[in-house]
mmCIF file of C-alpha atoms in Angstrom:
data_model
loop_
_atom_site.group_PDB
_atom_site.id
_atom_site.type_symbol
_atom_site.label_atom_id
_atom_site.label_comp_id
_atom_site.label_asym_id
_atom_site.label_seq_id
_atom_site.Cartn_x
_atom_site.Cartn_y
_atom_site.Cartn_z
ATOM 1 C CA UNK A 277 -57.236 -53.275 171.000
ATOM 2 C CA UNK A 278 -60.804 -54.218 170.161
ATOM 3 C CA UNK A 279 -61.449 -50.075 169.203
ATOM 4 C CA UNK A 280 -57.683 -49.753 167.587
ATOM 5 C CA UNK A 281 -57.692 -49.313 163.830
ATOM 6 C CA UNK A 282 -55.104 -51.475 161.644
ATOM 7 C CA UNK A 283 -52.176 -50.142 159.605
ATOM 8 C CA UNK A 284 -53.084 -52.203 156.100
ATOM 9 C CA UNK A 285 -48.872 -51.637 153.996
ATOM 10 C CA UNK A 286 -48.110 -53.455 150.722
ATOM 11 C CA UNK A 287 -44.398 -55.676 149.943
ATOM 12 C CA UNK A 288 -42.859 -57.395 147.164
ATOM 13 C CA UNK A 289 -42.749 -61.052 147.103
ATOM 14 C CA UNK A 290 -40.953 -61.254 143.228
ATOM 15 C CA UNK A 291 -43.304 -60.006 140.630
ATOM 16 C CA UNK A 292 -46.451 -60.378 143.240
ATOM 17 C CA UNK A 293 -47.497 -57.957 145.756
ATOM 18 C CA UNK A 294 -48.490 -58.528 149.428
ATOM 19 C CA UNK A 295 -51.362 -56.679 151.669
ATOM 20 C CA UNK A 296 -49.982 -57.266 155.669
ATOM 21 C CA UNK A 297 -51.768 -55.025 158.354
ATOM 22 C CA UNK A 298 -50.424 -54.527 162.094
ATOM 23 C CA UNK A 299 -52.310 -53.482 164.813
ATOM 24 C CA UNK A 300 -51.448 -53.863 168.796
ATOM 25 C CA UNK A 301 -48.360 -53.524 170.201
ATOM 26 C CA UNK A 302 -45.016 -55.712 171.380
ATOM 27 C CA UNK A 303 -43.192 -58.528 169.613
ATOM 28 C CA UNK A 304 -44.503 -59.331 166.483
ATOM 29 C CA UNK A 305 -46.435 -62.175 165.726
ATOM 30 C CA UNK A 306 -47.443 -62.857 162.191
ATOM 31 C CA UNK A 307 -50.797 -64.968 161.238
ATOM 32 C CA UNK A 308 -51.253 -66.246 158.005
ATOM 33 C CA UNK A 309 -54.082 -66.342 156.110
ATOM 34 C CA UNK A 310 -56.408 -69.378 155.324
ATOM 35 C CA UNK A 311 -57.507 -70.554 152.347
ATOM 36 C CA UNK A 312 -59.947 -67.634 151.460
ATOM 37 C CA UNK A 313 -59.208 -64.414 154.063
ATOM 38 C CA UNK A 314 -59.808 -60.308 153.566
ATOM 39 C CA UNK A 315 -57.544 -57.747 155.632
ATOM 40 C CA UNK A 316 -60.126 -54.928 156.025
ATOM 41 C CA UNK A 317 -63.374 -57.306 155.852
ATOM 42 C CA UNK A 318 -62.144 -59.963 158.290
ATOM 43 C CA UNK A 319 -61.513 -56.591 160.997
ATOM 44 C CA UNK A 320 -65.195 -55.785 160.528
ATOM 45 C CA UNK A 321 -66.049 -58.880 161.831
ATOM 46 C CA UNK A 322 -66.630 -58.576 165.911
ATOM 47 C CA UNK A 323 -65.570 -62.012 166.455
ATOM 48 C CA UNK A 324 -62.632 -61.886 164.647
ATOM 49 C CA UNK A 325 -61.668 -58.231 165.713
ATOM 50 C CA UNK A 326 -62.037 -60.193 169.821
ATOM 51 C CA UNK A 327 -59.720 -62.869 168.814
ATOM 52 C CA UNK A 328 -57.317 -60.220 167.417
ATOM 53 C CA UNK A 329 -57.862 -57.675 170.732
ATOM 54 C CA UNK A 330 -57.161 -61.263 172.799
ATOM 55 C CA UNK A 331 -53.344 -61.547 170.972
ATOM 56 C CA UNK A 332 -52.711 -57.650 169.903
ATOM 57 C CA UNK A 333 -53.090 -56.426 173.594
ATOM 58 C CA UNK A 334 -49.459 -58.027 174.059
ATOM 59 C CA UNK A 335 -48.275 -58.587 170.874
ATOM 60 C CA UNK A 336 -48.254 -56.415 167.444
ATOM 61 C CA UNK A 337 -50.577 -58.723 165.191
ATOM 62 C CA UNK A 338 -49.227 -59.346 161.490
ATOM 63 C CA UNK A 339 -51.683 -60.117 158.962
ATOM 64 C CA UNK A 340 -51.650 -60.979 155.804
ATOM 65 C CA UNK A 341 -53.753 -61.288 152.759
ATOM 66 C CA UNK A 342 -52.537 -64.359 150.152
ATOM 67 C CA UNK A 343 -51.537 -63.070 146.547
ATOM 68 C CA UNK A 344 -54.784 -62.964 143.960
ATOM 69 C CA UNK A 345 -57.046 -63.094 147.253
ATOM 70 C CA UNK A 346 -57.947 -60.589 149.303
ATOM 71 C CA UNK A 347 -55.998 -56.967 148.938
ATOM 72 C CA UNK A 348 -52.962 -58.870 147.615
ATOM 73 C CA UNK A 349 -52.546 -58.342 144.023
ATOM 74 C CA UNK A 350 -56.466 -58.933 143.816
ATOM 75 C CA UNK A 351 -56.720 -58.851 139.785
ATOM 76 C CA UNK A 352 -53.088 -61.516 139.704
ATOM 77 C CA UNK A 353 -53.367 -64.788 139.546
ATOM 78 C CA UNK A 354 -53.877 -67.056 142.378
ATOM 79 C CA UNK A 355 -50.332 -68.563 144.525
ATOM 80 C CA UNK A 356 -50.991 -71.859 144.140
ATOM 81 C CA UNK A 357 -47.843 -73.802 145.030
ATOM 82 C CA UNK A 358 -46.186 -73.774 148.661
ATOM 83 C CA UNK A 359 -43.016 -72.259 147.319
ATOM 84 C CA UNK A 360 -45.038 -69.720 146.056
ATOM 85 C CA UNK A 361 -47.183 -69.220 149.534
ATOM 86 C CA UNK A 362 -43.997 -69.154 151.796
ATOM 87 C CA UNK A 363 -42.124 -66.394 149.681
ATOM 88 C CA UNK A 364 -45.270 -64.388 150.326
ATOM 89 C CA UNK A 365 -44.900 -65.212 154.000
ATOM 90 C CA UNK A 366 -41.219 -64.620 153.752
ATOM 91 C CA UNK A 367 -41.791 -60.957 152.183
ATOM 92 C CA UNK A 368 -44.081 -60.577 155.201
ATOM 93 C CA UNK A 369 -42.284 -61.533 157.609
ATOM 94 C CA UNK A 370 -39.211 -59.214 156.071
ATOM 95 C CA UNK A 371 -41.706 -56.437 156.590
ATOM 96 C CA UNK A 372 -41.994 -57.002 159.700
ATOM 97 C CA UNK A 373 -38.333 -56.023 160.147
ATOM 98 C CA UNK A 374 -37.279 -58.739 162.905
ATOM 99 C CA UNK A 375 -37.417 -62.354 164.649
ATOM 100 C CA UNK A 376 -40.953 -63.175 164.476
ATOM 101 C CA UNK A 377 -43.384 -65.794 165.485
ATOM 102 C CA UNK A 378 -45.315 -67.453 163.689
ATOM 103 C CA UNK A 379 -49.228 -68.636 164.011
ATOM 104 C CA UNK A 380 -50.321 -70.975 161.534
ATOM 105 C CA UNK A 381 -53.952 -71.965 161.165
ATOM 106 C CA UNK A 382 -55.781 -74.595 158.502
ATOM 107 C CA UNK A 383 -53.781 -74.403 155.033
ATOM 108 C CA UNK A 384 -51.379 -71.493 156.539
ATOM 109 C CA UNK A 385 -49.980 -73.974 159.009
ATOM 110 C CA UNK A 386 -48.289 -75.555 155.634
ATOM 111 C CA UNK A 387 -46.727 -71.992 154.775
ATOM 112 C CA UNK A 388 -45.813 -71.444 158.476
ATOM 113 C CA UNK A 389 -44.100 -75.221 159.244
ATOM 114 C CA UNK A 390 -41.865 -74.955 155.712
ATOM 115 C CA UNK A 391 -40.963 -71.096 156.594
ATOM 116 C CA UNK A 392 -39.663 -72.013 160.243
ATOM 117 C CA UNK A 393 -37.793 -75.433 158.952
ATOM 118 C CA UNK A 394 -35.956 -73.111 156.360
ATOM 119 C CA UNK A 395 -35.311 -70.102 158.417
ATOM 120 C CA UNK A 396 -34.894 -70.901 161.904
ATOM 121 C CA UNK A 397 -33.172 -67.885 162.461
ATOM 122 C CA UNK A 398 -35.752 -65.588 161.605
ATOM 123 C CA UNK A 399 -38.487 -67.093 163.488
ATOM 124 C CA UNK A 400 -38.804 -67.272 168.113
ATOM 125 C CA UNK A 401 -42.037 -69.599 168.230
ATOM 126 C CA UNK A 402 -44.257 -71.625 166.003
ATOM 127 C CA UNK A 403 -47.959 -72.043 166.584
ATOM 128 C CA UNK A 404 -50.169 -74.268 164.503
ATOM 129 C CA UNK A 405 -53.939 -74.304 164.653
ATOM 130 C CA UNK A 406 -56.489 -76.843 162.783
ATOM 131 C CA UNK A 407 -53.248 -78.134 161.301
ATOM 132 C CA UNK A 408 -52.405 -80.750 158.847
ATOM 133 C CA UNK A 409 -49.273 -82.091 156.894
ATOM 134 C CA UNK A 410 -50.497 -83.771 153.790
ATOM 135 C CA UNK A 411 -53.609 -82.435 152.161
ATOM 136 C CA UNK A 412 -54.735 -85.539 150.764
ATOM 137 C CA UNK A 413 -55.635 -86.750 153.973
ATOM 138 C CA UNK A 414 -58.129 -84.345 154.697
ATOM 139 C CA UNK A 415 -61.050 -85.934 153.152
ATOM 140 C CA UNK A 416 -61.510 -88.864 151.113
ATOM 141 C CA UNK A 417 -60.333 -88.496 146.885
ATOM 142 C CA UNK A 418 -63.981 -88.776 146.325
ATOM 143 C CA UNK A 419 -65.159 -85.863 148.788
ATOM 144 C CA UNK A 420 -62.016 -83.608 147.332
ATOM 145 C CA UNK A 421 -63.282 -84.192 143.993
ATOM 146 C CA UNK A 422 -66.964 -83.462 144.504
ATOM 147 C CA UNK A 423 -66.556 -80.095 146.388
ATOM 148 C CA UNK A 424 -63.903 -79.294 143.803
ATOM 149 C CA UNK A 425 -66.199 -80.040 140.939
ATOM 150 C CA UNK A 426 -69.547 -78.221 142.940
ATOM 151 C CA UNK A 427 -66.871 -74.793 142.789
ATOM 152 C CA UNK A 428 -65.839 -74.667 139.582
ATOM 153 C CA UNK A 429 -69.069 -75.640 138.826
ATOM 154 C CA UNK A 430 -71.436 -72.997 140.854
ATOM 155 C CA UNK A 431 -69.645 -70.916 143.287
ATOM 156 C CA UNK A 432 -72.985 -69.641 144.595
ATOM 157 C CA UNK A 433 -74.031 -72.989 146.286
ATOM 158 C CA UNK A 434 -69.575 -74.153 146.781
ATOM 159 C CA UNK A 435 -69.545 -71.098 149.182
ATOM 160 C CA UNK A 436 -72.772 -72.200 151.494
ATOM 161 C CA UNK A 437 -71.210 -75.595 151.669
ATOM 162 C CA UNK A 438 -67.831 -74.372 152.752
ATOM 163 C CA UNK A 439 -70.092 -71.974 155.369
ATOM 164 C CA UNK A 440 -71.612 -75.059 157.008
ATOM 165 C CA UNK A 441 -68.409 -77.023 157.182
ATOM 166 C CA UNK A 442 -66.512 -73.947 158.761
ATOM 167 C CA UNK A 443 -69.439 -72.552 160.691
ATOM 168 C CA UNK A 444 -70.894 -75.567 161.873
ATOM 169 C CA UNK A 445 -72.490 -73.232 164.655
ATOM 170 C CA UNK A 446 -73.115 -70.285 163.484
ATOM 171 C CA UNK A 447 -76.476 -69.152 162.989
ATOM 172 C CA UNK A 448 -78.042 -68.653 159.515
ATOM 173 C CA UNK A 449 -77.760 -65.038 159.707
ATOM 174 C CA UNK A 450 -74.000 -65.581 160.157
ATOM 175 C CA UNK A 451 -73.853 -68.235 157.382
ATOM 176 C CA UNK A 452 -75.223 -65.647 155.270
ATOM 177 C CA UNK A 453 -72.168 -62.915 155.848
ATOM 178 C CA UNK A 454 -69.661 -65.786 155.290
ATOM 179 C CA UNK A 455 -71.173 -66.686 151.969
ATOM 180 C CA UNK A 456 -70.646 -62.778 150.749
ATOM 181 C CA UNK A 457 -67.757 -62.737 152.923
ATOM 182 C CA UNK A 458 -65.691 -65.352 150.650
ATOM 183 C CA UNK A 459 -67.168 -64.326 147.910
ATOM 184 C CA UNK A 460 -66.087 -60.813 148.329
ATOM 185 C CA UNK A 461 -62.195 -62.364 149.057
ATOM 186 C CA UNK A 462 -61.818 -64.828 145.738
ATOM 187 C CA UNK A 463 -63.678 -64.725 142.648
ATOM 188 C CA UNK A 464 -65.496 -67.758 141.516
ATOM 189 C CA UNK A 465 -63.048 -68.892 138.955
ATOM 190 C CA UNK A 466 -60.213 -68.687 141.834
ATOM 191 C CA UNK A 467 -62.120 -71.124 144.332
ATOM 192 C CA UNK A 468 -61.511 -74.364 143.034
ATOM 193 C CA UNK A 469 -58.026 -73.631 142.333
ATOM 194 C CA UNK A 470 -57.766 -72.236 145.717
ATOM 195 C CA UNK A 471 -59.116 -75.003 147.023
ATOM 196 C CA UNK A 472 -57.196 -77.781 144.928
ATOM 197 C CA UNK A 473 -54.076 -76.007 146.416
ATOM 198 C CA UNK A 474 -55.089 -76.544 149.873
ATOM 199 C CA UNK A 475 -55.036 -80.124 148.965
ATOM 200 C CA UNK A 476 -52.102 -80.532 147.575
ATOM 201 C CA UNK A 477 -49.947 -79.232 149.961
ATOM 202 C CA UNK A 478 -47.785 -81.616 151.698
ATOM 203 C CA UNK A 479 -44.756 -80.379 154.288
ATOM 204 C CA UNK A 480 -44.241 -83.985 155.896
ATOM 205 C CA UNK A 481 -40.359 -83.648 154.739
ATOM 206 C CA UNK A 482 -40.544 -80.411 156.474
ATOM 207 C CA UNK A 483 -41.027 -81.123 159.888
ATOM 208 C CA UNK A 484 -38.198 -83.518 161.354
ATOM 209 C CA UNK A 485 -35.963 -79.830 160.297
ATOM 210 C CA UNK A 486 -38.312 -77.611 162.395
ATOM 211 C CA UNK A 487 -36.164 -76.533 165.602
ATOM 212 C CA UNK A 488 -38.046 -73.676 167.191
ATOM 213 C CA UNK A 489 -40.596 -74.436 169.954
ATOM 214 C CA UNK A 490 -43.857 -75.145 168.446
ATOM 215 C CA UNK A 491 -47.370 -75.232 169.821
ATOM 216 C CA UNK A 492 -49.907 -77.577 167.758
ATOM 217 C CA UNK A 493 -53.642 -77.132 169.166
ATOM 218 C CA UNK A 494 -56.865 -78.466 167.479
ATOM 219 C CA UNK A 495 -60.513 -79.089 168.424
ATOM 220 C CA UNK A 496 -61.510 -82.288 168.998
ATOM 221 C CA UNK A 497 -64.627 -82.074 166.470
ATOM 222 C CA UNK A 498 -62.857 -80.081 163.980
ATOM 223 C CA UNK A 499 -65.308 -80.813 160.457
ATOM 224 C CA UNK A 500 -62.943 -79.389 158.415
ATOM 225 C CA UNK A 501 -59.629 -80.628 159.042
ATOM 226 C CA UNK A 502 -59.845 -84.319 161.358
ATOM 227 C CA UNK A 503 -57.917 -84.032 164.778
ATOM 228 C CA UNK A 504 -55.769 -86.598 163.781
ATOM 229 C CA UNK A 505 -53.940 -84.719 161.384
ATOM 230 C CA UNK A 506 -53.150 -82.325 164.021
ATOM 231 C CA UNK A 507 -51.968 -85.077 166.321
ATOM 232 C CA UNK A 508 -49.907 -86.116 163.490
ATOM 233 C CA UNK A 509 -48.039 -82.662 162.832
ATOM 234 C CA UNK A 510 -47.372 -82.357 166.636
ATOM 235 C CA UNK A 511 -45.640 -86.062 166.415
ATOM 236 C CA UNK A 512 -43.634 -85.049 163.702
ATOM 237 C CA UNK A 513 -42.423 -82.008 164.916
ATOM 238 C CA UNK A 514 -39.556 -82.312 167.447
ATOM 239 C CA UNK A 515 -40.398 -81.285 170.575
ATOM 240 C CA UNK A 516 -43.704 -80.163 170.052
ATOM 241 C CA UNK A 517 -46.371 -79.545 172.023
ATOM 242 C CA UNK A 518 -50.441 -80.697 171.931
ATOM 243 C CA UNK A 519 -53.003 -79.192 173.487
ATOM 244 C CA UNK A 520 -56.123 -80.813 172.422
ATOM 245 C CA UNK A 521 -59.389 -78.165 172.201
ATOM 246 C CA UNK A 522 -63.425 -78.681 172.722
ATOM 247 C CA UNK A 523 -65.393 -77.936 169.656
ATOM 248 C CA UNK A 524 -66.833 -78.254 166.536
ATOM 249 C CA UNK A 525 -65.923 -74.470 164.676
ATOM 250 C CA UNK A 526 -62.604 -74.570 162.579
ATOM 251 C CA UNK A 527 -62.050 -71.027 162.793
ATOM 252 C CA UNK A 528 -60.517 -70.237 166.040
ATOM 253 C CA UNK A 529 -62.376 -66.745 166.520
ATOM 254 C CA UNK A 530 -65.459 -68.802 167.085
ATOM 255 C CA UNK A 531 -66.543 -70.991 169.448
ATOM 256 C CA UNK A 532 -64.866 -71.351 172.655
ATOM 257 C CA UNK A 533 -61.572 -68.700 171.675
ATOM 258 C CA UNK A 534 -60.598 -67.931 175.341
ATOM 259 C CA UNK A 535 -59.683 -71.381 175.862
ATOM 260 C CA UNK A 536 -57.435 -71.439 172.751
ATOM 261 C CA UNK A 537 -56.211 -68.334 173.221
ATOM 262 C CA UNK A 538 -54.759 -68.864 177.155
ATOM 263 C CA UNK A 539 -52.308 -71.449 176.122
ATOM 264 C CA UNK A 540 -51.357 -69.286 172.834
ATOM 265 C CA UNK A 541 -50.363 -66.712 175.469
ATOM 266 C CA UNK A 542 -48.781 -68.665 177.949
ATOM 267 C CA UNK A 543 -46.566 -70.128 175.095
ATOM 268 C CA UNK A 544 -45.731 -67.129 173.315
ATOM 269 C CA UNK A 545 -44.849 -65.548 177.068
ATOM 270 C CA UNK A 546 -47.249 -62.895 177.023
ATOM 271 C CA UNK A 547 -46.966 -62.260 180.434
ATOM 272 C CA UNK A 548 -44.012 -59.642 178.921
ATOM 273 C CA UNK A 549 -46.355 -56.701 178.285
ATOM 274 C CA UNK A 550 -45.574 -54.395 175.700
ATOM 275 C CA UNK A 551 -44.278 -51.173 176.039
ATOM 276 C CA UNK A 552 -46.406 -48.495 177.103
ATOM 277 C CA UNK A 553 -47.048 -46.085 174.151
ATOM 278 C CA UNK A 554 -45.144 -43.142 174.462
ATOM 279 C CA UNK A 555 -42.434 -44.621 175.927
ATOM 280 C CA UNK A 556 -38.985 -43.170 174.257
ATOM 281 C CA UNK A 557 -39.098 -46.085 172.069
ATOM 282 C CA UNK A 558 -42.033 -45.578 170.903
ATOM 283 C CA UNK A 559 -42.512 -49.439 170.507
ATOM 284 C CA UNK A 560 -39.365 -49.583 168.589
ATOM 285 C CA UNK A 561 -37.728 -53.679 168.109
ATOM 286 C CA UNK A 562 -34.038 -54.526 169.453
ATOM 287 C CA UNK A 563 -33.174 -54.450 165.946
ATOM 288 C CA UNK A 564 -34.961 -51.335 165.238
ATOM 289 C CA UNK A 565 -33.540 -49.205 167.941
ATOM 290 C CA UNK A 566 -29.618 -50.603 166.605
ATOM 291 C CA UNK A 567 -30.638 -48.664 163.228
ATOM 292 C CA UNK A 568 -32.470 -45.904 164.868
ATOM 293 C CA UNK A 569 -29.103 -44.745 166.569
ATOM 294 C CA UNK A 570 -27.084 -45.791 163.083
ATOM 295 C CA UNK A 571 -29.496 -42.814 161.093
ATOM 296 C CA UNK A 572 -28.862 -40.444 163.791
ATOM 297 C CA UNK A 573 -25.050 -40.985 163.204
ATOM 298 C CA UNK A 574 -25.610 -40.085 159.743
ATOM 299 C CA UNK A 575 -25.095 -43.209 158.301
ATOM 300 C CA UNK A 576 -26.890 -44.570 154.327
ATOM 301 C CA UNK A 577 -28.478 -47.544 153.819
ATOM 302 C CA UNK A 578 -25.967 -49.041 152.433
ATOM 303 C CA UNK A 579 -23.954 -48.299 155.099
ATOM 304 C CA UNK A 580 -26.169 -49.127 157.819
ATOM 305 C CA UNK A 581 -26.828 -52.974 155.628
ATOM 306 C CA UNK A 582 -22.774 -53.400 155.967
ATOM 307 C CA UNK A 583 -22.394 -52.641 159.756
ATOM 308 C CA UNK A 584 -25.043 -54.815 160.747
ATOM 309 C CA UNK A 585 -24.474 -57.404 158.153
ATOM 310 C CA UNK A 586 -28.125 -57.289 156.310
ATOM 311 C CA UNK A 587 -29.119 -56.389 152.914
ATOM 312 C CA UNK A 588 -29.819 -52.579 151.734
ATOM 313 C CA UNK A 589 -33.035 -53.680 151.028
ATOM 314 C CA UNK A 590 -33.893 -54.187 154.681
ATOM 315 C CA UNK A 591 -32.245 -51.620 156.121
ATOM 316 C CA UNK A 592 -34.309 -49.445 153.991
ATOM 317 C CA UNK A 593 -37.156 -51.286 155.471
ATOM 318 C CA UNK A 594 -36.286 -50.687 158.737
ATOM 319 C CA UNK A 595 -35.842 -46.981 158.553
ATOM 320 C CA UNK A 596 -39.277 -47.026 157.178
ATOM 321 C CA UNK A 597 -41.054 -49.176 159.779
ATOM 322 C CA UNK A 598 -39.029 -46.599 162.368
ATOM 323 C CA UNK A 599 -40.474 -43.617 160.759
ATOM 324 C CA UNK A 600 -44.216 -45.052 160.764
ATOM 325 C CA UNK A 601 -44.110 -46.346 164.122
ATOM 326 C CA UNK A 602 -42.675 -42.667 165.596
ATOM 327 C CA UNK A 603 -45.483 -41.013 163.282
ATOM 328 C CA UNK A 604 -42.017 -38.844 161.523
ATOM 329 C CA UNK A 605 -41.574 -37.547 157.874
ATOM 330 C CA UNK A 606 -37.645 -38.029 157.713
ATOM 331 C CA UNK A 607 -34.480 -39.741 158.894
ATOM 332 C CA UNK A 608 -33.485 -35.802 160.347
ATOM 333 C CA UNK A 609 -37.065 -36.160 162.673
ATOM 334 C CA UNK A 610 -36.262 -39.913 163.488
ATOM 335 C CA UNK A 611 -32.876 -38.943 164.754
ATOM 336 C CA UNK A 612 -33.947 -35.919 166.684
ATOM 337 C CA UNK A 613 -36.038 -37.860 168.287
ATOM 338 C CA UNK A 614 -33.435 -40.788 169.164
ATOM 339 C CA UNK A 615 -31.786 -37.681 170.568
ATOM 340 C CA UNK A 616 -34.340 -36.357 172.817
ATOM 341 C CA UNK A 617 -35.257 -39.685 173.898
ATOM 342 C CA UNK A 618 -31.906 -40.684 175.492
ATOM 343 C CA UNK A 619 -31.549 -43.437 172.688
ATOM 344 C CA UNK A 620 -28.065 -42.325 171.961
#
């Protein structure tokens, strides 16, 4: 996948709209979006396009950018609460058009952990990354409040401090591209609020509900969010699993990524390997394939929704995802080609 462009669509989370991107191909596995992310600038970037190539060669990666950041709703305000930040994972995820899992990194995890304790259902397996449950804990009141303060303050000189805590190996060249990088992704007077929001989540009455098998990892020297608080989501989290990780880098498409990405894999079961495109299902879900042969019988929306006992709404969706994955125009090509395919 390293050489595969990404598909960059737009959904409705209430009044707000949503940038997600897919690229690879199998189950779908939806990664949220840190504090301060970019859908087409973070796929320039060779180290991040390598961790995507490492998960999108078995899976179909789900992006997404956060509302007022990014390509979301750029010129909106900022989603600031985590209501707010797991509707816009929920409209993602409803995108995506089926049973999902979920990878959670830094200040995502928060969105990821409340989305699979309220929708079981919906989601297979739950992976967290540089974790934490209460955002208080990350640094002291009187570190929050001075990095706070130096953003709303000067963004300019907020963005290389965030660049050495994040990149705490990268070389100044690099430094350099992450400073325009998140200042390209949220404008100045978004930071701190960003930021402050980052802090305030909390999700520790979240995680005794979470039932799906969950993965927590996190590098031992993490400078941005402490090992323990990963070690504490994992112990909250029935069940869960904790693979502790060498390293200093918080993002996990740098430093050593092979070694976080092997137990991702294993976890996920991504020794299924997707289907081969141009296969009759052209990479087509379960679900997908059950509406597929539904249009070819003629049947609405609405009467697709009431057979398989979902809204209009996604149904609709569906059809839509079916007709971009087979590259057709119209339900009439989608069914022809359920017909020629033997789907029928």
């Amino acid at each position: 996948m390293p050489g595969q462009d990404q598909a960059v669509r737009f959904a409705a989370a209430g009044d707000r709209t949503v940038a997600w991107a897919t690229a690879g191909a199998g189950p779908p596995l939806v990664v949220g979006n840190w504090w301060c992310g970019h859908l087409e600038l973070d796929w320039q970037n060779p180290l991040f396009r390598r961790f995507g190539g490492l998960l999108g060669d078995r899976f179909t990666l789900v992006r997404y950018d956060r509302p007022g950041v990014g390509m979301s709703d750029p010129a909106g305000p900022l989603v600031t609460s985590l209501a707010d930040e797991v509707k816009a994972l929920s409209a993602v995820v409803d995108a995506a058009g089926e049973k999902v899992s979920l990878f959670g990194g830094s200040s995502a995890g928060c969105a990821a952990m409340a989305y699979a304790a309220a929708h079981p259902d919906r989601v297979e397996r739950l992976v967290l990354y540089g974790s934490y449950a209460r955002g208080t804990e990350i640094a002291t009141a009187e570190a929050r409040d001075s990095l706070l303060t130096l953003l709303g303050r000067h963004w300019g000189v907020g963005s290389r401090v965030l660049a050495d805590l994040f990149l705490p190996t990268a070389t100044a060249v690099e430094r350099d591209e992450f400073v325009r990088f998140q200042r390209a992704a949220l404008s100045a007077a978004k930071a701190e609020r960003a930021l402050a929001a980052v802090y305030a989540f909390d999700v520790r009455d979240r995680l005794a509900a979470i039932e799906v098998p969950t993965l927590v990892l996190h590098r031992r020297d993490d400078r941005a969010i402490p090992f323990a608080l990963g070690r504490d989501v994992a112990a909250r989290i029935p069940g869960a699993t904790f693979v502790p990780l060498d390293g200093t880098d918080h993002l996990p498409w740098r430093g050593d990524t092979d070694a976080l990405v092997r137990p991702v894999r294993e976890f996920l079961g991504a020794g299924r390997r997707a289907r081969p495109p141009g296969s009759p299902a052209g990479g087509l879900s379960a679900r997908e394939l059950d509406v597929l042969r539904l249009v070819a019988q003629g049947l609405s929306d609405q009467e697709i929704a009431r057979r398989l006992g979902i809204s209009a709404h996604t149904a609709h969706r569906h059809v839509s995802n079916i007709r971009g994955k087979l590259g057709v125009s119209s339900r009439a090509a989608a069914a022809a080609h359920a017909a020629t395919a033997g789907l029928l």
